[in-house]
XYZ file of C-alpha atoms in Angstrom:
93
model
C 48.284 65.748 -70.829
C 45.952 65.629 -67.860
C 46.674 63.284 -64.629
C 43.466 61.129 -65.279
C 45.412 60.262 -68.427
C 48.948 60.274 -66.648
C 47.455 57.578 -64.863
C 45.523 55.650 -67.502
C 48.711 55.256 -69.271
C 50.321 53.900 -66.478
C 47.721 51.384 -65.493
C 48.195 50.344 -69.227
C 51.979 49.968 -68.703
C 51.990 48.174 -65.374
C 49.760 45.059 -63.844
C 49.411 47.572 -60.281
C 49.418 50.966 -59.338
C 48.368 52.330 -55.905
C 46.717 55.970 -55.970
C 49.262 57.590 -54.213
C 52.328 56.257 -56.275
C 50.320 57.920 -59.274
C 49.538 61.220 -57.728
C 53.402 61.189 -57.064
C 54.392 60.113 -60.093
C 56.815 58.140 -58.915
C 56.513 54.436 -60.190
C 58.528 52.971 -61.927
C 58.485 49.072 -63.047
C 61.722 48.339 -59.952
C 59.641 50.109 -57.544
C 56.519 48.615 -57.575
C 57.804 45.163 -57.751
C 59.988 46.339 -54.501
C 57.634 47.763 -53.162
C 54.349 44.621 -53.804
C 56.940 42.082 -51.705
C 57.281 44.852 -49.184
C 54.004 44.785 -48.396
C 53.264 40.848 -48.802
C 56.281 40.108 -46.185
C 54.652 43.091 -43.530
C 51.155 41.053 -44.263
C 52.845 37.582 -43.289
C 54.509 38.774 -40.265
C 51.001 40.798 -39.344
C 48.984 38.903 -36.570
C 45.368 38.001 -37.406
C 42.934 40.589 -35.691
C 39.413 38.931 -34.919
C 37.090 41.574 -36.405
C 33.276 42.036 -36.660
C 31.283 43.599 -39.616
C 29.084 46.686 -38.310
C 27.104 48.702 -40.347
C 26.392 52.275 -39.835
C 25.075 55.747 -41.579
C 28.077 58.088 -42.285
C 27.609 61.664 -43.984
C 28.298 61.826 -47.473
C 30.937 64.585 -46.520
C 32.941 62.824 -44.356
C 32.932 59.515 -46.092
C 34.242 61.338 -49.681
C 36.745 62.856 -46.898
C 37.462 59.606 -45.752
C 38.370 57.823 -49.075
C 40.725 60.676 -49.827
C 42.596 60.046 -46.681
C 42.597 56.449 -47.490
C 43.834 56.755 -50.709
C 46.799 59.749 -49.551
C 47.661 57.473 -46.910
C 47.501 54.093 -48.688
C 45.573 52.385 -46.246
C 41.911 50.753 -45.897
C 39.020 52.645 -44.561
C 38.533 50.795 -41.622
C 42.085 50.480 -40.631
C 41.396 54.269 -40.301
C 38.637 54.155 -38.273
C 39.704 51.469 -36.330
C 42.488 54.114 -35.490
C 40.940 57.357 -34.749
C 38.724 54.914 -32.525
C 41.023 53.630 -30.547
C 42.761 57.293 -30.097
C 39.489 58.495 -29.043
C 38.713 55.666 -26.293
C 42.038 56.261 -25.194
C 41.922 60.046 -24.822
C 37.988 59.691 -23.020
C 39.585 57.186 -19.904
């Protein structure tokens, strides 16, 4: 059976499924439940972060790069550019 049907079938089994828990194949029903009020109680405790939308051309390239990285590291695209921002101002002072 191929992964794109590995996880199909466990979409159909289960309400959510992040990328990388189905690349790893390791979810389970316990685990994601665990692992959704993880995440809600770090979102609670987070601090609100005043933000501004910006629009800008990216290369095709780097963007398909981009949404892998996203996806491996289970994180938004512009938390990851908001990262490798702030590392770069930091390393140009």
């Amino acid at each position: 059976m191929s992964k794109v049907n590995d996880i199909k079938n466990m979409k159909r089994q289960q309400k959510t499924i992040s990328p990388a828990q189905a690349l790893a194949e390791t979810v389970g029903e316990e685990n994601n439940v665990d692992l959704n009020e993880e995440i809600n109680e770090t979102r609670k405790g987070e601090k609100k972060v005043e933000r501004k939308r910006v629009s800008f051309d990216l290369r095709t390239d780097l963007h398909k790069e981009l949404k892998m990285e996203s996806l491996i590291r289970e994180k938004n695209i512009y938390i990851l550019i908001e990262e490798a921002l702030e590392k770069y101002l930091r390393e140009s002072k």
